[in-house]
mmCIF file of C-alpha atoms in Angstrom:
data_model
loop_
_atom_site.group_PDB
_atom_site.id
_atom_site.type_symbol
_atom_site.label_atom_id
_atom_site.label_comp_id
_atom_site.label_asym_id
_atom_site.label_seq_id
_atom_site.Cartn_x
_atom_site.Cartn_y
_atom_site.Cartn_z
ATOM 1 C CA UNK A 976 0.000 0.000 0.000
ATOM 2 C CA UNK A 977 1.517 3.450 -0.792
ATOM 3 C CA UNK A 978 2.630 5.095 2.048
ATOM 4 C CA UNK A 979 0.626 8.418 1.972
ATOM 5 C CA UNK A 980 -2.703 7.174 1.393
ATOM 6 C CA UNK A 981 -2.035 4.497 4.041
ATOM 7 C CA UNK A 982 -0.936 8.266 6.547
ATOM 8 C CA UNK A 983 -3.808 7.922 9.591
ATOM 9 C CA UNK A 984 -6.452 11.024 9.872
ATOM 10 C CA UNK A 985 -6.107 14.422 10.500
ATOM 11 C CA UNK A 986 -5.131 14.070 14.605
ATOM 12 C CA UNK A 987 -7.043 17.334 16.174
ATOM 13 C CA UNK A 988 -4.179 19.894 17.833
ATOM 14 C CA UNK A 989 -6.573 21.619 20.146
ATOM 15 C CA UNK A 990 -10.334 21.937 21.200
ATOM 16 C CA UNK A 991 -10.473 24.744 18.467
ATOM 17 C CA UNK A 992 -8.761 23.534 15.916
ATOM 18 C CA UNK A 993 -11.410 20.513 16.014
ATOM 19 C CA UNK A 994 -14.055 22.486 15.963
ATOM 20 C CA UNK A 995 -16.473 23.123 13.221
ATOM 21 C CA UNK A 996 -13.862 26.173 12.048
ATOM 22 C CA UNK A 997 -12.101 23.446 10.321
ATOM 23 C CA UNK A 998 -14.798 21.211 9.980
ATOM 24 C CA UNK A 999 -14.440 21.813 5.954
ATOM 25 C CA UNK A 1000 -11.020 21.278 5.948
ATOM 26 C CA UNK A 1001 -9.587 18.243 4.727
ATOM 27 C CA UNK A 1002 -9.108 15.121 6.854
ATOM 28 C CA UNK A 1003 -5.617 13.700 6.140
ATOM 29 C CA UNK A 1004 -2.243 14.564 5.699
ATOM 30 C CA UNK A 1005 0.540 13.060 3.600
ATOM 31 C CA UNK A 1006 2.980 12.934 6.756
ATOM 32 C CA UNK A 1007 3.955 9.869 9.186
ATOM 33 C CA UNK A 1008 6.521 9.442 11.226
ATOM 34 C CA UNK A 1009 7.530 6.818 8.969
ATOM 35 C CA UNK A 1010 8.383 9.438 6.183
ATOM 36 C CA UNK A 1011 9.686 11.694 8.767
ATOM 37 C CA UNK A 1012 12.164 9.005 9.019
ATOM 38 C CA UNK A 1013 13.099 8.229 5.397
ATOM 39 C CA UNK A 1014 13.643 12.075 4.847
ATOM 40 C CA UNK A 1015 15.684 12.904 7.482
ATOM 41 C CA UNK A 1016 18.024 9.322 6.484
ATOM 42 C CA UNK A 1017 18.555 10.776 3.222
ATOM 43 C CA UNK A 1018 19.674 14.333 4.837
ATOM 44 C CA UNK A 1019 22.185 12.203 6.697
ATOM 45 C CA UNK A 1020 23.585 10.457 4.305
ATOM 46 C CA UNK A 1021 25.543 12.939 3.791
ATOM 47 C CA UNK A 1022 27.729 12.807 6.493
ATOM 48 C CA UNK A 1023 30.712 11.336 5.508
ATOM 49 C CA UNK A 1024 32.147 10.883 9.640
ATOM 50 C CA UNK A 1025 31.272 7.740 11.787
ATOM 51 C CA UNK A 1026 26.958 8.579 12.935
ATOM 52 C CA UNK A 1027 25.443 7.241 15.585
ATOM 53 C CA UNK A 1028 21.871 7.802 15.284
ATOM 54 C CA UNK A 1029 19.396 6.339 18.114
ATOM 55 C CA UNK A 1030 16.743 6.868 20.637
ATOM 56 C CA UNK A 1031 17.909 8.183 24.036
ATOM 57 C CA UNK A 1032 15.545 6.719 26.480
ATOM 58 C CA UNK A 1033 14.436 8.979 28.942
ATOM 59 C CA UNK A 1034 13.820 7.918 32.994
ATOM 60 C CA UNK A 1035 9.894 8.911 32.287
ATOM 61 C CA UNK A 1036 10.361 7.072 29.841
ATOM 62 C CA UNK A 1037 10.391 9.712 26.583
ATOM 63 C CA UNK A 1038 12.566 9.225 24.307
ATOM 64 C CA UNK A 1039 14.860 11.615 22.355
ATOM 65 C CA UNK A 1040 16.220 11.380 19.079
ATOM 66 C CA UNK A 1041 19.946 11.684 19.080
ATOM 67 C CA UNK A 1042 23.040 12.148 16.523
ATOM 68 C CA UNK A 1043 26.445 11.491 17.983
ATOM 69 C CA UNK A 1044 29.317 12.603 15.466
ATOM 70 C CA UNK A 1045 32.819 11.449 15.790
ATOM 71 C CA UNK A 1046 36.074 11.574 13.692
ATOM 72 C CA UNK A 1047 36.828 8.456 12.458
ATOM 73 C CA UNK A 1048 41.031 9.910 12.736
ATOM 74 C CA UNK A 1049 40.618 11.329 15.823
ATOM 75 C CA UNK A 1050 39.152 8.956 17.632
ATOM 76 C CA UNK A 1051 41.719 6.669 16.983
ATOM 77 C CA UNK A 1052 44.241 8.803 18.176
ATOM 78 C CA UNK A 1053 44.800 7.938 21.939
ATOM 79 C CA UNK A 1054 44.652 12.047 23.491
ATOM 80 C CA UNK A 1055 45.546 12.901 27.310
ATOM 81 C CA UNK A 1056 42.544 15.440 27.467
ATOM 82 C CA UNK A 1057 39.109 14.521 26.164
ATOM 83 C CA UNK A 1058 38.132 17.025 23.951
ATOM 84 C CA UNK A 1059 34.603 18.779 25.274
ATOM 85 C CA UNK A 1060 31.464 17.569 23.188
ATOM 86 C CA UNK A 1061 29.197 20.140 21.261
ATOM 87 C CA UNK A 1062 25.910 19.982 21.692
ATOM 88 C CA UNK A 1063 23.420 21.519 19.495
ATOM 89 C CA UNK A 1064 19.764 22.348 20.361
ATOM 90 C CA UNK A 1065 17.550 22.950 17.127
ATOM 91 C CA UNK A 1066 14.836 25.976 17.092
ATOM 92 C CA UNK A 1067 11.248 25.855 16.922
ATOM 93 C CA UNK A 1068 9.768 23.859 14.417
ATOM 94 C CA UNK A 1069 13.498 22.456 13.435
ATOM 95 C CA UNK A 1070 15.241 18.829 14.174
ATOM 96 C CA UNK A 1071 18.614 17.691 13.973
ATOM 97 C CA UNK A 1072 18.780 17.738 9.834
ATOM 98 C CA UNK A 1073 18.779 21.219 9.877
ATOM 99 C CA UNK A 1074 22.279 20.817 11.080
ATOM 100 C CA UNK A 1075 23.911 18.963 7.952
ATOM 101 C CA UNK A 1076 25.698 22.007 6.572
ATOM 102 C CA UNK A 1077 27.467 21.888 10.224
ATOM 103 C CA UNK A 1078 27.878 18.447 11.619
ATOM 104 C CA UNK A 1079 30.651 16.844 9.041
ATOM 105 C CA UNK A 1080 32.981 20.382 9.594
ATOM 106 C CA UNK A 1081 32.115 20.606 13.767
ATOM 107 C CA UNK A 1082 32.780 17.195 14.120
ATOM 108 C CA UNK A 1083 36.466 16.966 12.881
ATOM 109 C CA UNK A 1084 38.064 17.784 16.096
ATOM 110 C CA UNK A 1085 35.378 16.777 18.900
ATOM 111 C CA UNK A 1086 32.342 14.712 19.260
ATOM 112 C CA UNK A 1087 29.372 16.615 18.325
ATOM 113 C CA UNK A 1088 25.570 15.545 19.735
ATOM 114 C CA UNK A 1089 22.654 17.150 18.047
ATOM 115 C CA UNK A 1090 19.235 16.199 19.054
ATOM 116 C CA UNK A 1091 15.847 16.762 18.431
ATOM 117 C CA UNK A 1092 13.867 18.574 21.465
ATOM 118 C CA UNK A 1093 11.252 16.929 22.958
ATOM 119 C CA UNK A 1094 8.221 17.418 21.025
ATOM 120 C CA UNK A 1095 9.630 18.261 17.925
ATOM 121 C CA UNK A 1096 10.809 16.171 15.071
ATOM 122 C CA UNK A 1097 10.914 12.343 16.123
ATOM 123 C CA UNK A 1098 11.068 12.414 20.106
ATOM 124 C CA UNK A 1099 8.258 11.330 21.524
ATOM 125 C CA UNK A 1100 5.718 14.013 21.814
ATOM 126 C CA UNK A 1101 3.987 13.997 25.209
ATOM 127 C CA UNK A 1102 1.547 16.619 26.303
ATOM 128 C CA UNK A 1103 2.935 20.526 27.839
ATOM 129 C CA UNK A 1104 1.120 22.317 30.548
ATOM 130 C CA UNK A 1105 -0.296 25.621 29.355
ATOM 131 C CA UNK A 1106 1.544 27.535 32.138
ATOM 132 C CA UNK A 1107 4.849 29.288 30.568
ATOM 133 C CA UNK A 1108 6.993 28.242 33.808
ATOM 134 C CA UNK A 1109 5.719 24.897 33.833
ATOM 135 C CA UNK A 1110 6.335 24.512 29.732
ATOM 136 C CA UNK A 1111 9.776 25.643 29.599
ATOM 137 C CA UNK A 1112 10.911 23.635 33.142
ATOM 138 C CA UNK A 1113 9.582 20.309 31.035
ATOM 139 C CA UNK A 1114 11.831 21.658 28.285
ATOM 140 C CA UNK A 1115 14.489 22.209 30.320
ATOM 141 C CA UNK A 1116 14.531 18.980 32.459
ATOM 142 C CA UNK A 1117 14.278 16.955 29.305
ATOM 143 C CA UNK A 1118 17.739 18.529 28.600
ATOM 144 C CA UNK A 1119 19.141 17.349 31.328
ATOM 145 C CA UNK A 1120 17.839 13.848 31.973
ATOM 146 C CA UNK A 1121 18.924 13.500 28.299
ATOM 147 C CA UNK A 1122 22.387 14.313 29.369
ATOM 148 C CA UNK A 1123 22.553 12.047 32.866
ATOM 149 C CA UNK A 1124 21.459 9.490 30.124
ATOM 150 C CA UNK A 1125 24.375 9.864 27.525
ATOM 151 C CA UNK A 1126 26.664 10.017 30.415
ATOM 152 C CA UNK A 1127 28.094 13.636 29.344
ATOM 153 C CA UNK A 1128 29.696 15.703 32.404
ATOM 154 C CA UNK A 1129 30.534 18.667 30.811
ATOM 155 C CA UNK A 1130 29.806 20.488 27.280
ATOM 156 C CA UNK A 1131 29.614 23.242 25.107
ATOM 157 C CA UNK A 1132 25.890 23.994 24.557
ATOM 158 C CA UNK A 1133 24.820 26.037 21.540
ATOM 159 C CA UNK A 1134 21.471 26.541 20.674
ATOM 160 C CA UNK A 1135 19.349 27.984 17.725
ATOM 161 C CA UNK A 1136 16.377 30.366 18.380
ATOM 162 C CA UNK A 1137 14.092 28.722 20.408
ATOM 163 C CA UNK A 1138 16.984 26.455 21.783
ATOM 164 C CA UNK A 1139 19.203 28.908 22.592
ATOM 165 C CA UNK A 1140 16.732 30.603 24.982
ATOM 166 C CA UNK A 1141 15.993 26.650 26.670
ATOM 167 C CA UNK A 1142 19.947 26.256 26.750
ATOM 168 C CA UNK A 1143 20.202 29.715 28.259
ATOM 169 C CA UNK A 1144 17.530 28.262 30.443
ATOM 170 C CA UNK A 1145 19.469 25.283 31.434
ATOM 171 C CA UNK A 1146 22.871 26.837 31.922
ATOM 172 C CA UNK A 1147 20.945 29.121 34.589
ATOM 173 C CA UNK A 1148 19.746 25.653 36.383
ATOM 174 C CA UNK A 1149 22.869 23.478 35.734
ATOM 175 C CA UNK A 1150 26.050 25.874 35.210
ATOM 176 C CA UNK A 1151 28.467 23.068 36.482
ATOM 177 C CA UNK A 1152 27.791 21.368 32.921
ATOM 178 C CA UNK A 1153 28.337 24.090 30.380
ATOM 179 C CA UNK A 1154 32.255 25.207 29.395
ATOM 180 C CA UNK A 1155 30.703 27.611 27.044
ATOM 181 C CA UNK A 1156 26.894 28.942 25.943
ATOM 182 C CA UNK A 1157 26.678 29.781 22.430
ATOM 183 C CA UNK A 1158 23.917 31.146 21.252
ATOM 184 C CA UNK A 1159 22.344 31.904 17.724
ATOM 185 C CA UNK A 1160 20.097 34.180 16.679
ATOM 186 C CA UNK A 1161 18.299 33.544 20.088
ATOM 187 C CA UNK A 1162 14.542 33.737 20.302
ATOM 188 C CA UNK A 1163 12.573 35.256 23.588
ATOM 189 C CA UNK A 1164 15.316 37.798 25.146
ATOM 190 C CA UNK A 1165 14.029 40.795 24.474
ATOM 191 C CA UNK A 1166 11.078 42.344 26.263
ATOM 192 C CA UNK A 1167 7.679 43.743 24.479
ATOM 193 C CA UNK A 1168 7.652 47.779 24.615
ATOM 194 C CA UNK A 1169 4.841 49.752 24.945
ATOM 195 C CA UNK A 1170 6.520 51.357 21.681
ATOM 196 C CA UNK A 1171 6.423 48.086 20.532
ATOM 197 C CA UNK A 1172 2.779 47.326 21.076
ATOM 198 C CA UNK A 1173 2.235 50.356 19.581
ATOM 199 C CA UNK A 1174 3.662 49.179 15.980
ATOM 200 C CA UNK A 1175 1.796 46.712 16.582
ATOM 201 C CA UNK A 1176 -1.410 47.995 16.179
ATOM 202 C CA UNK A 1177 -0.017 50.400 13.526
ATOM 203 C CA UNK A 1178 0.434 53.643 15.526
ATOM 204 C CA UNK A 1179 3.781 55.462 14.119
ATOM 205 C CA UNK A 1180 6.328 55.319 16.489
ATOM 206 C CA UNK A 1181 10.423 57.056 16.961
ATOM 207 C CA UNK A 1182 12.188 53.586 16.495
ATOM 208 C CA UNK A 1183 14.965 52.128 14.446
ATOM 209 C CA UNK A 1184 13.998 49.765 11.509
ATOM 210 C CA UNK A 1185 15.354 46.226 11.503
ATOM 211 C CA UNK A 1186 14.574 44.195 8.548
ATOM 212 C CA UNK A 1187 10.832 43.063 8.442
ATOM 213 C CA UNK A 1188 9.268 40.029 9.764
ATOM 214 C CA UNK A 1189 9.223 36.997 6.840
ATOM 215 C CA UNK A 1190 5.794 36.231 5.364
ATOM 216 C CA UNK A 1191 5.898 32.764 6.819
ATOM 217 C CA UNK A 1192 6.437 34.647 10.540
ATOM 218 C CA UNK A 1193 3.498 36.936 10.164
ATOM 219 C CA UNK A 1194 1.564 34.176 8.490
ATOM 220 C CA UNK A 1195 1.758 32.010 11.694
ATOM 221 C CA UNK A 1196 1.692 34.695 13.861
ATOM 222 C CA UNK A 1197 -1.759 35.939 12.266
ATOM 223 C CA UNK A 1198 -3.064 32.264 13.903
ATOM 224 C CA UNK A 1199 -1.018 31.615 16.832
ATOM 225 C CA UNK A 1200 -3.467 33.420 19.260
ATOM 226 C CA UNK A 1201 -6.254 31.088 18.324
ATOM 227 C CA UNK A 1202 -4.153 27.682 17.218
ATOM 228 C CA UNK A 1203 -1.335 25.820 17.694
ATOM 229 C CA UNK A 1204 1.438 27.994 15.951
ATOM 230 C CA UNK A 1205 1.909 24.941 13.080
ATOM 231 C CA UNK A 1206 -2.143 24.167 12.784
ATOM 232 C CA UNK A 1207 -2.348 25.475 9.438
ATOM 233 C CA UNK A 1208 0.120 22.944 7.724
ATOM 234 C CA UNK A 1209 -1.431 20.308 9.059
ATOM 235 C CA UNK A 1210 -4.957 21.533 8.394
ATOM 236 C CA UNK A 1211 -3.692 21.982 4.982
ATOM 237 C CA UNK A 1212 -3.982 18.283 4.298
ATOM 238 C CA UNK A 1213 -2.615 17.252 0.983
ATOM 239 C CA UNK A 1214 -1.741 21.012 0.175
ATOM 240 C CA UNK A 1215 0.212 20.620 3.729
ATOM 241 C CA UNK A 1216 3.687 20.489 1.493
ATOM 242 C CA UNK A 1217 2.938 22.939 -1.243
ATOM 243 C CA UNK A 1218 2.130 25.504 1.468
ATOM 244 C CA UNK A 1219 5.657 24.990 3.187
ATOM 245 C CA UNK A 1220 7.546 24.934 -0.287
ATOM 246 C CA UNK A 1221 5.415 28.443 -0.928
ATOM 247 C CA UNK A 1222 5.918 29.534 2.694
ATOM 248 C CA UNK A 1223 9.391 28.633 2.888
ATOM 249 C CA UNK A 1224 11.468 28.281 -0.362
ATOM 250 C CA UNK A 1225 14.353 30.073 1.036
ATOM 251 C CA UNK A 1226 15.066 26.419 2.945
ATOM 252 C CA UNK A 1227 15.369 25.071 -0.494
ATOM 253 C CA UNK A 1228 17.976 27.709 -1.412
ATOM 254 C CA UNK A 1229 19.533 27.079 1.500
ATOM 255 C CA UNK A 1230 20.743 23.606 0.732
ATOM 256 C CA UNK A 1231 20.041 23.972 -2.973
ATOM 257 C CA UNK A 1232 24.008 22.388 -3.753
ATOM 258 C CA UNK A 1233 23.492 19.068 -1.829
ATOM 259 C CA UNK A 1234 19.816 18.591 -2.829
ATOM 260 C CA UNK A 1235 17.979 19.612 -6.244
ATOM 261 C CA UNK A 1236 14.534 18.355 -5.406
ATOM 262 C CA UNK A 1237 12.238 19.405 -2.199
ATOM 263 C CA UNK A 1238 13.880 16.945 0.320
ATOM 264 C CA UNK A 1239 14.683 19.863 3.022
ATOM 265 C CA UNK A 1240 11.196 21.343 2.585
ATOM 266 C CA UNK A 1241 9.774 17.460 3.051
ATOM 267 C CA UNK A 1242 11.557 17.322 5.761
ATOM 268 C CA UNK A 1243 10.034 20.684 7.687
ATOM 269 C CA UNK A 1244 7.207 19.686 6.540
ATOM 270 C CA UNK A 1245 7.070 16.279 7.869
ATOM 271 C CA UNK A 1246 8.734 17.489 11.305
ATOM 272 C CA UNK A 1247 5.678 19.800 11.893
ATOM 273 C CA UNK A 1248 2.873 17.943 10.411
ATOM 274 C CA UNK A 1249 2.981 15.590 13.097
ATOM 275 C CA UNK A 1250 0.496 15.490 16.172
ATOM 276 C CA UNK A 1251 1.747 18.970 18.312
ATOM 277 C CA UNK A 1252 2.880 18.836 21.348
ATOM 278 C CA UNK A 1253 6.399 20.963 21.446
ATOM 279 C CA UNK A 1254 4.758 23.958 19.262
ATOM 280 C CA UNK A 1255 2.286 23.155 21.950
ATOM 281 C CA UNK A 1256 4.882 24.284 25.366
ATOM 282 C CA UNK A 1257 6.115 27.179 22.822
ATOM 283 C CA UNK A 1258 3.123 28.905 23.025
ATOM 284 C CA UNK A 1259 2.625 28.115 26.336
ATOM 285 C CA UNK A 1260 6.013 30.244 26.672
ATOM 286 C CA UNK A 1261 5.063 32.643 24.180
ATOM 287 C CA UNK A 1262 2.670 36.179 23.935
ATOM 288 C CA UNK A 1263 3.256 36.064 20.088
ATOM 289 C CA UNK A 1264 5.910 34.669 17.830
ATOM 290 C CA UNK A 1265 8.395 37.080 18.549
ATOM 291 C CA UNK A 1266 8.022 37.732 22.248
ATOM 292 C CA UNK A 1267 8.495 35.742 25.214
ATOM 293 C CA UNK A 1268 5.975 35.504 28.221
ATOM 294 C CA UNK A 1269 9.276 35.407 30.806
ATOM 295 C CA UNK A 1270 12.649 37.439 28.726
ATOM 296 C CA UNK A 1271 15.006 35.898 28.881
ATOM 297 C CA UNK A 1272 16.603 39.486 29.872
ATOM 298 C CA UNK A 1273 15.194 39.135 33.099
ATOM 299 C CA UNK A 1274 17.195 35.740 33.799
ATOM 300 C CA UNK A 1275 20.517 36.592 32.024
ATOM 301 C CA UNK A 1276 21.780 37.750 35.125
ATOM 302 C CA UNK A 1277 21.791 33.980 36.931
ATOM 303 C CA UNK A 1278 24.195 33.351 34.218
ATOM 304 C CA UNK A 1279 27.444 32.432 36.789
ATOM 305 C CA UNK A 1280 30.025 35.554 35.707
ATOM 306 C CA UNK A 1281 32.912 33.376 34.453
ATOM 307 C CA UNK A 1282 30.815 31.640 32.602
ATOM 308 C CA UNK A 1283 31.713 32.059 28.896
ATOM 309 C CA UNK A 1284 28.874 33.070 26.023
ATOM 310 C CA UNK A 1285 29.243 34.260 22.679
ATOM 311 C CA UNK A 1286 25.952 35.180 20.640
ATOM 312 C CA UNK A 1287 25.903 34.685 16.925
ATOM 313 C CA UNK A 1288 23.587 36.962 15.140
ATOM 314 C CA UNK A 1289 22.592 37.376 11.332
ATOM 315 C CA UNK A 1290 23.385 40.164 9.869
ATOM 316 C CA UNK A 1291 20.093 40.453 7.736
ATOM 317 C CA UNK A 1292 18.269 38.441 10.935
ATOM 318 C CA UNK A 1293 14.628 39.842 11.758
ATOM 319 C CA UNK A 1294 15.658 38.939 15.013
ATOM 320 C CA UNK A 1295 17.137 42.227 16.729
ATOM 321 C CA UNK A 1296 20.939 41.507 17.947
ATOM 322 C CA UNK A 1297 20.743 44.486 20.520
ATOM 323 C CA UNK A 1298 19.416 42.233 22.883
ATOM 324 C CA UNK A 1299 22.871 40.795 22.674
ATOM 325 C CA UNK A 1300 24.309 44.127 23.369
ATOM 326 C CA UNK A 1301 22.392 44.269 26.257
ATOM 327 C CA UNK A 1302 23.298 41.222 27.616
ATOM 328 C CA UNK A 1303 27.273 42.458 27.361
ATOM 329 C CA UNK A 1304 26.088 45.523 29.586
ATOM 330 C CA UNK A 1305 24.295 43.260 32.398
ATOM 331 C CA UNK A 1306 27.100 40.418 32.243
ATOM 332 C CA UNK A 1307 30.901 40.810 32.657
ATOM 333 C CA UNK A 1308 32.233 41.831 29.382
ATOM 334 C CA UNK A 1309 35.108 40.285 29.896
ATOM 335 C CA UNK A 1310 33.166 36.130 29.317
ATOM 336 C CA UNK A 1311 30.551 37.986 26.977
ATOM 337 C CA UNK A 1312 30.510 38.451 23.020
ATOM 338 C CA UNK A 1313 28.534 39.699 20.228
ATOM 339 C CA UNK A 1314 29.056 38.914 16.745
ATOM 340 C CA UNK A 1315 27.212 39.677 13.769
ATOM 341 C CA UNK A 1316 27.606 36.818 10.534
ATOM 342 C CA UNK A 1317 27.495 38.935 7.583
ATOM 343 C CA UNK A 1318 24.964 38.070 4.619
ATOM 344 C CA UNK A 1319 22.997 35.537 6.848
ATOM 345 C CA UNK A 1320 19.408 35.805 7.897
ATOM 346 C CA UNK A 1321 18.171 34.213 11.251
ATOM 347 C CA UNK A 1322 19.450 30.752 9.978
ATOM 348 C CA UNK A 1323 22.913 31.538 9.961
ATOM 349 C CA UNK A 1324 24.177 28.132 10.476
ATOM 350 C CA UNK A 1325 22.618 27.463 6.619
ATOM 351 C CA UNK A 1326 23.014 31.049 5.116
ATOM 352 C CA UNK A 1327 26.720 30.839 5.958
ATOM 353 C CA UNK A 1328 27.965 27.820 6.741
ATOM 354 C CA UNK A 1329 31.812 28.156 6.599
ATOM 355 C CA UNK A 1330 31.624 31.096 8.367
ATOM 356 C CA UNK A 1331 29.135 29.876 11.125
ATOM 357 C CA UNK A 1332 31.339 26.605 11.383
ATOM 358 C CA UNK A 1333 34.979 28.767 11.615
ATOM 359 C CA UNK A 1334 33.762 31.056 14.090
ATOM 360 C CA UNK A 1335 31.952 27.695 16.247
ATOM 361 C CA UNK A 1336 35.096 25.636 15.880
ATOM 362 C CA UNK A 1337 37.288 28.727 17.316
ATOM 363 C CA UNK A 1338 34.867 29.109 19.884
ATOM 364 C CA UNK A 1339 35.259 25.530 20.893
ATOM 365 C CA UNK A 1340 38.919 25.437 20.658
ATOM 366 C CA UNK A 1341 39.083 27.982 22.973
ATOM 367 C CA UNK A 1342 37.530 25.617 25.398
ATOM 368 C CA UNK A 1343 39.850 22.949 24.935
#
């Protein structure tokens, strides 16, 4: 039996999204895990260094998918210091193959873990309290009975959007495990203005222009209030992948040299069309798509002092990289550093990858 037809129904995301607004609305999508799966194996075929790809097992029982890279040289070489691992947390709506312009190059000199967070892409997908404390501690301690499960003691913990406010998160809560925070393009640090709300609602206001929310941002945003932030892909039914390859063809540009066809757009597609349940804790955590319920301003002080962070920004980012600028002022400037990645949008890891992978790799070597 072909695959798609034999996808289950439509699974409902919320009480309203079941409701008779969708009632007309198809009642399947072309998605299963199963695909999820193929997609994301042909991504990693690409990695030329020795994979090991497998479900971490959680004590609750949850399980996280997990990539461990290692250097088929280098780990042959007997070394007197262990080089620290880097771990890489994905952003909303992401999983670990958004990482295979980075992995092979990262991986060359120290093991390198990515994983997908819990609720997104193939971990398991359990249910988030609607309380924005209570959403991003299940995040958070996920993280961390993830790592007591690998067996990792220390690491250098860089996260994406989304991730790098939960590893922000969990170097506030577990300091004693991080060498160095890295964070790109990080979502939910920033605090909504009144000026802000004002632009909002269209009122003119005296502030300096950063480069305009995407259509695919204002798109979801224009539903998030009343739906799950990914509802509309996966109330899309069959037209579920068209509307990511119309929302989103600049992730087909992205990787447009190591795939011709619409394997990266599949494979954000298949990563969100999935029953919800991490989009779910996000907008638990979340007032709108580009502002957090608790800034992560607020917290950056519990950030030990010594503790080292650099913050990657895009250049051409919608996110705004003052809040790293910020974060200099209320942390010791001495452990603290901005840097802006020329010619990359908020995915700087894919917009430029040698770049994002030289400046990483120094970052780690100054570790160990």
């Amino acid at each position: 039996m072909d695959p798609v037809t034999a996808t289950p129904p439509m699974q409902n995301d919320c009480e309203t999204e079941s409701g008779s607004v969708w009632s007309w609305w198809p009642s399947w999508r072309p998605t299963s895990m199963s695909l999820l799966k193929t997609t994301e194996s042909k991504i990693l075929a690409c990695i030329q260094n020795d994979l090991w790809a497998r479900f971490v097992t959680l004590p609750n029982q949850d399980r996280i998918w997990t990539l461990t890279l290692t250097n088929k040289v280098v780990r042959k070489r007997i070394e007197q210091v262990p080089k620290t691992p880097l771990v890489m947390v994905h952003g909303f709506g992401g999983g670990v193959g958004l990482w295979i312009r980075n992995l092979e190059a990262l991986s060359r000199s120290r093991p390198v873990y990515a994983f997908d967070l819990l609720g997104f892409g193939r971990s398991s997908r359990p249910p988030f309290p609607s309380d924005a404390a209570k959403a991003e501690e299940q995040f958070v301690d996920s993280i961390e009975q993830w790592r007591q499960s690998v067996g990792l003691e220390n690491m250098i913990l860089l996260g994406h959007s989304l991730g790098g406010y939960l590893a922000t998160s969990y170097a506030i809560q577990y300091p004693s495990r991080v060498s160095h925070l890295i964070l790109v393009d990080p979502w939910g640090f920033p605090e909504r203005t009144q000026a802000q709300n004002q632009e909002d609602q269209g009122q003119e206001t005296e502030i300096v222009k950063r480069p305009p929310l995407p259509r695919w941002v204002k798109a979801i945003a224009a539903v998030v209030s009343l739906f799950n932030p990914l509802a509309v892909i996966r109330a899309a039914g069959p037209w579920g992948p068209g509307l990511v390859n119309r929302f989103r063809p600049d992730f087909k540009r992205k990787f447009e040299d190591l795939f011709d066809d619409d394997t990266m757009t599949q494979y954000i597609y298949h990563c969100n069309a999935q029953t919800p349940s991490g989009e779910v804790g996000f907008r638990a955590m979340s007032e709108s798509l580009g502002w957090a319920k608790r800034p992560m301003l607020h917290r950056v002080h519990l950030l030990p002092p010594s503790m080292p962070l650099t913050m990657l920004y895009g250049a051409r980012s919608w996110v705004d990289s003052s809040s790293g600028d910020k974060v200099v002022q209320i942390r010791s400037k001495a452990h603290t550093k901005v840097l802006l990645i020329n010619n990359a949008s908020h995915h700087v890891y894919a917009d430029q990858p040698e770049e994002f992978n030289r400046v990483v790799e120094k970052i780690c070597n100054s570790v160990n």
